[in-house]
PDB file of C-alpha atoms and ligand atoms in Angstrom:
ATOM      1  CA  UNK D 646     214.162  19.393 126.921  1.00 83.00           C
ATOM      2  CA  UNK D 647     217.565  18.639 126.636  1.00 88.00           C
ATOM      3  CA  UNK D 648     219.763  20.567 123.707  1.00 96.00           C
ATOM      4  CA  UNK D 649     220.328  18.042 120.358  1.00 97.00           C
ATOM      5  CA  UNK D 650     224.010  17.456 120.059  1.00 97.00           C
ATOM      6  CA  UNK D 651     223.666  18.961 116.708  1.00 98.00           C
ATOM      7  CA  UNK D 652     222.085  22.027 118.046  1.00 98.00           C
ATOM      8  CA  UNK D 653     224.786  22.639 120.499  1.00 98.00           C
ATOM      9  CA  UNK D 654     227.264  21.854 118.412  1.00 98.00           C
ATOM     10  CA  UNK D 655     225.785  24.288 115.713  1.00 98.00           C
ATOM     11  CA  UNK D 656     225.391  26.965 118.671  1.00 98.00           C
ATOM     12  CA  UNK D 657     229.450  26.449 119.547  1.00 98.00           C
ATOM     13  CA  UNK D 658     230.184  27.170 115.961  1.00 98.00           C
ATOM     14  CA  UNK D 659     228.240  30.807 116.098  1.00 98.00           C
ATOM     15  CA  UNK D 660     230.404  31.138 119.362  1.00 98.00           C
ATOM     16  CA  UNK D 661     233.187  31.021 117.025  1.00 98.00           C
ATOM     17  CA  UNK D 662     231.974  33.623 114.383  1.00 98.00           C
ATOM     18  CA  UNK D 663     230.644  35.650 117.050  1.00 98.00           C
ATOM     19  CA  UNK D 664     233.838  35.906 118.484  1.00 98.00           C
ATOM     20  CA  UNK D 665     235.682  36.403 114.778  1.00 98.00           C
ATOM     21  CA  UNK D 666     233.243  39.085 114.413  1.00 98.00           C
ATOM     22  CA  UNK D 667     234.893  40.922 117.456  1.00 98.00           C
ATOM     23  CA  UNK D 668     238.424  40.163 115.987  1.00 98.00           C
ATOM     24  CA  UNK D 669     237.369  41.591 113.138  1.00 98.00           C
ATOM     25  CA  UNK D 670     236.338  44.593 114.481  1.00 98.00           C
ATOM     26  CA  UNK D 671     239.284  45.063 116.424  1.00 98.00           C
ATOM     27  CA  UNK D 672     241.394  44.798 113.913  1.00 98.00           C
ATOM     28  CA  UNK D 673     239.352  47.548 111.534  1.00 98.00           C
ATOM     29  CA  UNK D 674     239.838  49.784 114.957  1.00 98.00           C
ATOM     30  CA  UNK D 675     243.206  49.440 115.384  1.00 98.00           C
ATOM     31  CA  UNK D 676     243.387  50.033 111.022  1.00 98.00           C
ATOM     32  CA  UNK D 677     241.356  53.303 111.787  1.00 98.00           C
ATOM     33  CA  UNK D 678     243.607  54.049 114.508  1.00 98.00           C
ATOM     34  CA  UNK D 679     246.798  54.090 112.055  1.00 98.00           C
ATOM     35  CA  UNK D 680     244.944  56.295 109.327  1.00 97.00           C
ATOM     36  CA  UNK D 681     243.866  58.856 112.288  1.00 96.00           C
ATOM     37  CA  UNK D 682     240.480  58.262 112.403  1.00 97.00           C
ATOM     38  CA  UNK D 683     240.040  57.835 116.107  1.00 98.00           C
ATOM     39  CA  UNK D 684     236.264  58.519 115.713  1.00 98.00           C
ATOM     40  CA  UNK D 685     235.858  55.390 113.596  1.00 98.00           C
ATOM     41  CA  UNK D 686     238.106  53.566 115.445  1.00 98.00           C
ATOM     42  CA  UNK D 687     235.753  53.881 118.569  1.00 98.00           C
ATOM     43  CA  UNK D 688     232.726  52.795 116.706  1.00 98.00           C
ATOM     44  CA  UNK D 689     234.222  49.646 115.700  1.00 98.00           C
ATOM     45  CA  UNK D 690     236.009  48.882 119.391  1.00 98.00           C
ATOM     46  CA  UNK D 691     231.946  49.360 120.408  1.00 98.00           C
ATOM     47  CA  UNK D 692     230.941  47.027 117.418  1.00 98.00           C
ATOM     48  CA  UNK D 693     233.702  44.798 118.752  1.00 98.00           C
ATOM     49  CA  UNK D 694     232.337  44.723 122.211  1.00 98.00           C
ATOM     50  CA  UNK D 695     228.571  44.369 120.960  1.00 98.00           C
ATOM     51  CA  UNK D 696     230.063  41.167 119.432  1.00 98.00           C
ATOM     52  CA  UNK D 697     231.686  40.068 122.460  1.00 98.00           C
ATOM     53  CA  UNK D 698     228.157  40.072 124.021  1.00 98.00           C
ATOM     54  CA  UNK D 699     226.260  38.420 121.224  1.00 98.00           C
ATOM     55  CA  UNK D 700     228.951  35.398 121.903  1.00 98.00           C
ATOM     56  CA  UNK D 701     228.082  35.424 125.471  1.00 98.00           C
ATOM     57  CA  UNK D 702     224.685  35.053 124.858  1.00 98.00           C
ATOM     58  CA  UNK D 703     225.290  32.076 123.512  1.00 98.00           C
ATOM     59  CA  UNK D 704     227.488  31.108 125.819  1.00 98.00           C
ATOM     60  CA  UNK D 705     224.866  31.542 128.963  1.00 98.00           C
ATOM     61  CA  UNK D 706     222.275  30.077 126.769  1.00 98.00           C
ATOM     62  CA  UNK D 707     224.201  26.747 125.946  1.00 98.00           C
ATOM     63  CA  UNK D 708     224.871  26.520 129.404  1.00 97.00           C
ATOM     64  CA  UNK D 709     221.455  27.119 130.622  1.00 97.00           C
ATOM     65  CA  UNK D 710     220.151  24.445 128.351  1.00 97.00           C
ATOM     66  CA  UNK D 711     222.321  21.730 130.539  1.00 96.00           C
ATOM     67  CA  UNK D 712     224.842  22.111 127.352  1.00 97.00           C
ATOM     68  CA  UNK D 713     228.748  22.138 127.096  1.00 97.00           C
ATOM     69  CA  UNK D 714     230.363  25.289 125.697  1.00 98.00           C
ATOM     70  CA  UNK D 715     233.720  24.164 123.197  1.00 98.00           C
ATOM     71  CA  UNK D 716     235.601  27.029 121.520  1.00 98.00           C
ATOM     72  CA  UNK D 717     237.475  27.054 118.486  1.00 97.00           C
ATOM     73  CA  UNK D 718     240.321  28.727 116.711  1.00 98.00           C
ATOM     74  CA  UNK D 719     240.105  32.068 115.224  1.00 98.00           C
ATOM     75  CA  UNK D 720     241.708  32.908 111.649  1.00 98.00           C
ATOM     76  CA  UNK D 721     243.831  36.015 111.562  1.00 98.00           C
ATOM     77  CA  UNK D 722     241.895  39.362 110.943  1.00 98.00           C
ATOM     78  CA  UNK D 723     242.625  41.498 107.905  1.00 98.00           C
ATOM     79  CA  UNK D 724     244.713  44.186 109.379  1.00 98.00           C
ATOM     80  CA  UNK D 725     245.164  46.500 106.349  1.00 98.00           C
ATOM     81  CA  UNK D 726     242.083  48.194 104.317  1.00 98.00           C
ATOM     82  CA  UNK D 727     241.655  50.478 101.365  1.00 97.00           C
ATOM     83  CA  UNK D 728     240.218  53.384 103.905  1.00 96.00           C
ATOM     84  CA  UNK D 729     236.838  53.605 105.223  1.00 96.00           C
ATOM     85  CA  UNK D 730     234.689  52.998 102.572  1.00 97.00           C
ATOM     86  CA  UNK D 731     236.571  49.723 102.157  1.00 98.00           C
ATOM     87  CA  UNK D 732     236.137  49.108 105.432  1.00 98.00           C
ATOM     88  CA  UNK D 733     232.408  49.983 105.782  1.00 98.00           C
ATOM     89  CA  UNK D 734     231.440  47.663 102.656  1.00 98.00           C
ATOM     90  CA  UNK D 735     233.333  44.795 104.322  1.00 98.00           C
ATOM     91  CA  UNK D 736     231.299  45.286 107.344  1.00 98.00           C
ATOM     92  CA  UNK D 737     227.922  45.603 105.651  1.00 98.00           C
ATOM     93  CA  UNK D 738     229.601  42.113 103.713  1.00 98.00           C
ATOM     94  CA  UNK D 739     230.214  40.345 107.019  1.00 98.00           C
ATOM     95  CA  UNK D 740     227.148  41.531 108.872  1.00 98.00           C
ATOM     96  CA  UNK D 741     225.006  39.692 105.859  1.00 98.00           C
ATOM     97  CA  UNK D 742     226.936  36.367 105.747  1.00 98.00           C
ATOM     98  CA  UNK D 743     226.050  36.468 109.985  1.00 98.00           C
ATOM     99  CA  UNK D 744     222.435  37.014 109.061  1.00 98.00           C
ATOM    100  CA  UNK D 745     222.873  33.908 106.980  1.00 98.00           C
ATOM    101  CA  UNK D 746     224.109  31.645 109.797  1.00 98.00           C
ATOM    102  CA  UNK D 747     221.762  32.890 111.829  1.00 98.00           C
ATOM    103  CA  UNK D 748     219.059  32.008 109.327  1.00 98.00           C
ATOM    104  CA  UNK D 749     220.552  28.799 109.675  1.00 98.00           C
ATOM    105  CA  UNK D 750     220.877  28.396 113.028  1.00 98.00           C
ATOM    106  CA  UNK D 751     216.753  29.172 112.958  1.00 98.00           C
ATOM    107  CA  UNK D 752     216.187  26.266 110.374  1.00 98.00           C
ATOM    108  CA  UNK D 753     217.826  24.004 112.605  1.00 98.00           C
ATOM    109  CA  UNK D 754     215.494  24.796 115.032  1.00 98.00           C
ATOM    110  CA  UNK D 755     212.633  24.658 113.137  1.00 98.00           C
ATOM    111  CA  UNK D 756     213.562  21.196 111.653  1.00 98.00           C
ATOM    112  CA  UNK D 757     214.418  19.772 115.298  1.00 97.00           C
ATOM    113  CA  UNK D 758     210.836  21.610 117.095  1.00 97.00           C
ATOM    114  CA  UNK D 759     213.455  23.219 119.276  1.00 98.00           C
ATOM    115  CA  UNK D 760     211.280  26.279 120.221  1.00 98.00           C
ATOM    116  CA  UNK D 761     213.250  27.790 123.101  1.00 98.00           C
ATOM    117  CA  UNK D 762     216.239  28.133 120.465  1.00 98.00           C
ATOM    118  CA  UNK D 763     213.748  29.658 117.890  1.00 98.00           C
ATOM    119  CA  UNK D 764     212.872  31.992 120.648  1.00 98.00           C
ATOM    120  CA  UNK D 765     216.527  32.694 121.349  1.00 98.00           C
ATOM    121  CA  UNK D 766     217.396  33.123 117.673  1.00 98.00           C
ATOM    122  CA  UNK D 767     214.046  35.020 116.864  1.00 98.00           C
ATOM    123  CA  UNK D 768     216.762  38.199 118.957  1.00 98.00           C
ATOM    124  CA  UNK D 769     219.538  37.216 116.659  1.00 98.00           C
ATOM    125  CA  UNK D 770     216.996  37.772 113.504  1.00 98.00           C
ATOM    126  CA  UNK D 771     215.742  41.299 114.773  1.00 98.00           C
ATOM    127  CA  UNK D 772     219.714  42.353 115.901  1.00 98.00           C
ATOM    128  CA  UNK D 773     220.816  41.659 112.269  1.00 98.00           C
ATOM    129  CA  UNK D 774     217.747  43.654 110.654  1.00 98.00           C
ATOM    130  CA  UNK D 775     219.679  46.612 112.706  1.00 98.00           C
ATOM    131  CA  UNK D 776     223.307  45.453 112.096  1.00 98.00           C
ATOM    132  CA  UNK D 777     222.909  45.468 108.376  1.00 98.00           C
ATOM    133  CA  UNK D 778     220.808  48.737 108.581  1.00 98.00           C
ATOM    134  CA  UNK D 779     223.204  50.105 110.209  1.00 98.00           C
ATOM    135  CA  UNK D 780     226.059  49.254 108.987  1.00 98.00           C
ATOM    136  CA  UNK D 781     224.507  50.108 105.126  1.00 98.00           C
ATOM    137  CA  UNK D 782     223.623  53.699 106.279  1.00 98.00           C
ATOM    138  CA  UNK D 783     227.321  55.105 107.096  1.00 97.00           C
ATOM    139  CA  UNK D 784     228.612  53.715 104.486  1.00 98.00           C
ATOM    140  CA  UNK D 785     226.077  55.338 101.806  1.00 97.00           C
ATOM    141  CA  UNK D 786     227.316  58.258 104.186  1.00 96.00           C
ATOM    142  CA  UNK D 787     230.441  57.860 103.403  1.00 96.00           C
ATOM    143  CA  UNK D 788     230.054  56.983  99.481  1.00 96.00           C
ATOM    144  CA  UNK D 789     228.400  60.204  99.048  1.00 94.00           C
ATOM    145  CA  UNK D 790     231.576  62.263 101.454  1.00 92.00           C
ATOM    146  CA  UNK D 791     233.926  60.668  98.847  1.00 86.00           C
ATOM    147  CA  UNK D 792     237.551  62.484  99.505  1.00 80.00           C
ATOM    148  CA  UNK D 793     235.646  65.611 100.943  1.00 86.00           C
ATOM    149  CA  UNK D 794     238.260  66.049 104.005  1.00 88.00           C
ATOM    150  CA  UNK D 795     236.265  68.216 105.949  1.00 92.00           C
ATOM    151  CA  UNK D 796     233.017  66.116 105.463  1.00 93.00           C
ATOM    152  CA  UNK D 797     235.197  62.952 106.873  1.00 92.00           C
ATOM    153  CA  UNK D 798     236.583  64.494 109.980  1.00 94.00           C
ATOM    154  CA  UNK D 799     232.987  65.201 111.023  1.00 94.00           C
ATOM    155  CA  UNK D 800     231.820  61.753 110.296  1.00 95.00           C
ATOM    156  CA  UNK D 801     234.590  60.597 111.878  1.00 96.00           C
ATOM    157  CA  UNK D 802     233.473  62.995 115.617  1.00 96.00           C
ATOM    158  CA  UNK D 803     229.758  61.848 114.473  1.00 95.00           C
ATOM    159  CA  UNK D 804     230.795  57.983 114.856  1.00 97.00           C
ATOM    160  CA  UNK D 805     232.842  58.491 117.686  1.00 96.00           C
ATOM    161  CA  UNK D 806     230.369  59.695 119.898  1.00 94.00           C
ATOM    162  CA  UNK D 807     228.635  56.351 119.556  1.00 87.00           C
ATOM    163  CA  UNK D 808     228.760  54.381 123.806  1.00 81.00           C
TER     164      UNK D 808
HETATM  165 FE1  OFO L 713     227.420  41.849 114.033  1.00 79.92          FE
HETATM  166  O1  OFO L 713     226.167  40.716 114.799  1.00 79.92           O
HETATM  167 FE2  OFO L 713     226.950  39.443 115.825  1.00 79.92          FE
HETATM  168  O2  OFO L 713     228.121  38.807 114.577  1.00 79.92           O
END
Protein backbone atom coordinates (compact mmCIF):
# COMPACT_ATOMS: atom_id res chain seq x y z
CA UNK A 1 0.00 0.00 0.00
CA UNK A 2 1.29 3.07 -1.06
CA UNK A 3 1.94 6.01 1.78
CA UNK A 4 -1.19 8.86 1.73
CA UNK A 5 0.35 12.13 0.76
CA UNK A 6 -0.92 13.34 4.00
CA UNK A 7 0.79 10.64 5.88
CA UNK A 8 4.09 11.35 4.37
CA UNK A 9 3.79 14.67 4.55
CA UNK A 10 2.82 14.40 8.34
CA UNK A 11 5.90 11.86 8.71
CA UNK A 12 8.38 14.78 7.02
CA UNK A 13 7.12 17.17 9.59
CA UNK A 14 8.25 14.70 12.71
CA UNK A 15 11.56 14.60 10.59
CA UNK A 16 11.68 18.14 11.38
CA UNK A 17 10.99 18.02 15.22
CA UNK A 18 13.00 15.04 15.44
CA UNK A 19 15.77 16.78 14.17
CA UNK A 20 14.93 20.17 16.44
CA UNK A 21 14.93 17.80 19.20
CA UNK A 22 18.71 17.06 18.49
CA UNK A 23 19.38 20.88 18.11
CA UNK A 24 17.96 21.26 21.13
CA UNK A 25 19.94 19.02 22.85
CA UNK A 26 22.99 20.24 21.49
CA UNK A 27 22.55 23.37 22.40
CA UNK A 28 21.64 22.40 26.35
CA UNK A 29 25.22 20.42 25.94
CA UNK A 30 27.15 22.99 24.78
CA UNK A 31 25.05 25.38 27.82
CA UNK A 32 26.29 22.58 30.29
CA UNK A 33 29.57 22.75 28.81
CA UNK A 34 29.95 26.66 29.71
CA UNK A 35 28.61 26.15 33.41
CA UNK A 36 31.25 23.09 33.83
CA UNK A 37 29.08 20.43 33.94
CA UNK A 38 30.74 18.15 31.46
CA UNK A 39 28.81 15.16 32.94
CA UNK A 40 25.50 16.69 31.86
CA UNK A 41 26.77 17.91 28.91
CA UNK A 42 27.46 14.23 27.72
CA UNK A 43 24.04 13.05 28.57
CA UNK A 44 22.44 15.51 26.45
CA UNK A 45 25.15 15.12 23.30
CA UNK A 46 23.75 11.17 23.83
CA UNK A 47 20.07 12.52 24.00
CA UNK A 48 21.08 14.52 20.95
CA UNK A 49 22.30 11.55 19.07
CA UNK A 50 19.25 9.27 20.26
CA UNK A 51 17.31 12.03 18.40
CA UNK A 52 19.34 11.93 15.43
CA UNK A 53 18.29 8.23 15.16
CA UNK A 54 14.62 8.60 15.91
CA UNK A 55 14.74 11.08 12.65
CA UNK A 56 16.36 8.43 10.69
CA UNK A 57 13.88 6.10 11.41
CA UNK A 58 11.68 7.99 9.80
CA UNK A 59 13.69 8.73 7.24
CA UNK A 60 14.32 4.80 6.19
CA UNK A 61 10.73 4.23 6.86
CA UNK A 62 9.36 6.98 4.40
CA UNK A 63 11.63 5.69 2.02
CA UNK A 64 10.78 2.13 2.40
CA UNK A 65 7.15 2.92 1.93
CA UNK A 66 8.05 4.09 -1.90
CA UNK A 67 7.82 7.78 -0.17
CA UNK A 68 9.86 11.07 -0.73
CA UNK A 69 11.80 12.43 2.25
CA UNK A 70 11.55 16.75 2.24
CA UNK A 71 13.31 18.54 5.12
CA UNK A 72 12.60 21.70 6.61
CA UNK A 73 14.13 24.59 8.44
CA UNK A 74 15.11 24.48 11.96
CA UNK A 75 14.41 27.53 14.46
CA UNK A 76 17.37 28.59 16.53
CA UNK A 77 17.89 26.62 19.86
CA UNK A 78 17.78 28.38 23.21
CA UNK A 79 21.39 28.66 24.02
CA UNK A 80 21.23 30.16 27.55
CA UNK A 81 19.32 28.39 30.67
CA UNK A 82 18.70 29.14 34.30
CA UNK A 83 21.09 25.95 35.30
CA UNK A 84 20.10 22.45 35.32
CA UNK A 85 17.00 22.29 36.85
CA UNK A 86 15.88 24.78 34.20
CA UNK A 87 17.19 22.78 31.83
CA UNK A 88 15.83 19.38 33.01
CA UNK A 89 12.09 20.82 33.27
CA UNK A 90 12.44 22.09 29.68
CA UNK A 91 13.36 18.69 28.63
CA UNK A 92 10.67 16.81 30.53
CA UNK A 93 8.42 20.01 28.67
CA UNK A 94 9.65 19.10 25.19
CA UNK A 95 9.72 15.35 25.58
CA UNK A 96 5.68 15.67 26.37
CA UNK A 97 4.74 18.04 23.49
CA UNK A 98 6.78 14.99 21.19
CA UNK A 99 4.54 12.45 22.85
CA UNK A 100 1.74 14.64 21.61
CA UNK A 101 2.75 14.61 17.92
CA UNK A 102 3.36 11.33 18.11
CA UNK A 103 -0.13 10.71 19.44
CA UNK A 104 -0.98 12.45 16.46
CA UNK A 105 0.92 10.97 14.07
CA UNK A 106 -0.97 7.51 15.49
CA UNK A 107 -4.50 9.11 14.90
CA UNK A 108 -3.61 9.73 11.49
CA UNK A 109 -3.03 6.34 11.09
CA UNK A 110 -5.82 5.10 12.66
CA UNK A 111 -8.20 7.43 10.69
CA UNK A 112 -6.43 6.46 7.23
CA UNK A 113 -6.30 2.17 8.25
CA UNK A 114 -2.62 2.74 7.70
CA UNK A 115 -1.48 -0.22 9.92
CA UNK A 116 2.20 -0.54 8.99
CA UNK A 117 2.53 3.23 10.28
CA UNK A 118 0.53 2.28 13.48
CA UNK A 119 3.02 -0.46 13.80
CA UNK A 120 5.89 1.96 13.23
CA UNK A 121 4.48 4.57 15.61
CA UNK A 122 3.25 1.87 18.20
CA UNK A 123 7.86 2.21 18.90
CA UNK A 124 7.49 5.93 18.99
CA UNK A 125 4.55 5.47 21.80
CA UNK A 126 6.67 2.97 24.01
CA UNK A 127 10.16 5.33 23.41
CA UNK A 128 8.25 8.35 24.84
CA UNK A 129 6.76 6.31 27.94
CA UNK A 130 10.78 6.08 28.64
CA UNK A 131 11.77 9.61 27.42
CA UNK A 132 9.38 11.31 29.74
CA UNK A 133 10.25 8.77 32.55
CA UNK A 134 13.34 9.51 32.19
CA UNK A 135 13.72 12.67 31.72
CA UNK A 136 11.10 13.33 35.00
CA UNK A 137 13.39 11.18 37.26
CA UNK A 138 16.76 13.40 37.16
CA UNK A 139 15.14 16.18 37.40
CA UNK A 140 13.11 15.23 40.75
CA UNK A 141 16.92 14.28 41.36
CA UNK A 142 17.97 17.32 40.93
CA UNK A 143 14.94 19.34 42.68
CA UNK A 144 15.66 17.51 45.75
CA UNK A 145 20.05 18.30 45.31
CA UNK A 146 18.90 21.98 45.19
CA UNK A 147 22.38 24.14 45.52
CA UNK A 148 24.00 21.12 47.44
CA UNK A 149 27.51 21.46 45.45
CA UNK A 150 28.80 18.30 46.34
CA UNK A 151 25.47 16.42 45.62
CA UNK A 152 25.65 18.12 41.90
CA UNK A 153 29.15 17.20 40.97
CA UNK A 154 28.16 13.57 41.57
CA UNK A 155 25.06 13.80 39.55
CA UNK A 156 26.85 15.43 37.18
CA UNK A 157 29.83 11.95 37.01
CA UNK A 158 26.41 9.83 37.51
CA UNK A 159 24.94 11.33 34.08
CA UNK A 160 28.03 11.33 32.38
CA UNK A 161 28.65 7.85 32.46
CA UNK A 162 25.52 7.39 30.40
CA UNK A 163 26.91 5.62 26.29
FE1 LIG B 1 13.08 12.68 22.68
O1 LIG B 1 12.16 11.51 21.57
FE2 LIG B 1 12.45 11.87 19.82
O2 LIG B 1 12.00 13.64 19.86
Amino acid sequence: MELSKKMQDALNEQIKEEMASAYIYLAMAAYCESINLPGFARWMQAQSNEELEHAMKFYGYIHERGGRVVFQALEQPQAEYDGPVDVFEKTLAHEQYITGCIHNLYGLAMEEKDYASMGLLQWYVDEQVEEESTAGEILDTLKLIGDKGQALFMMDRHLGSRE
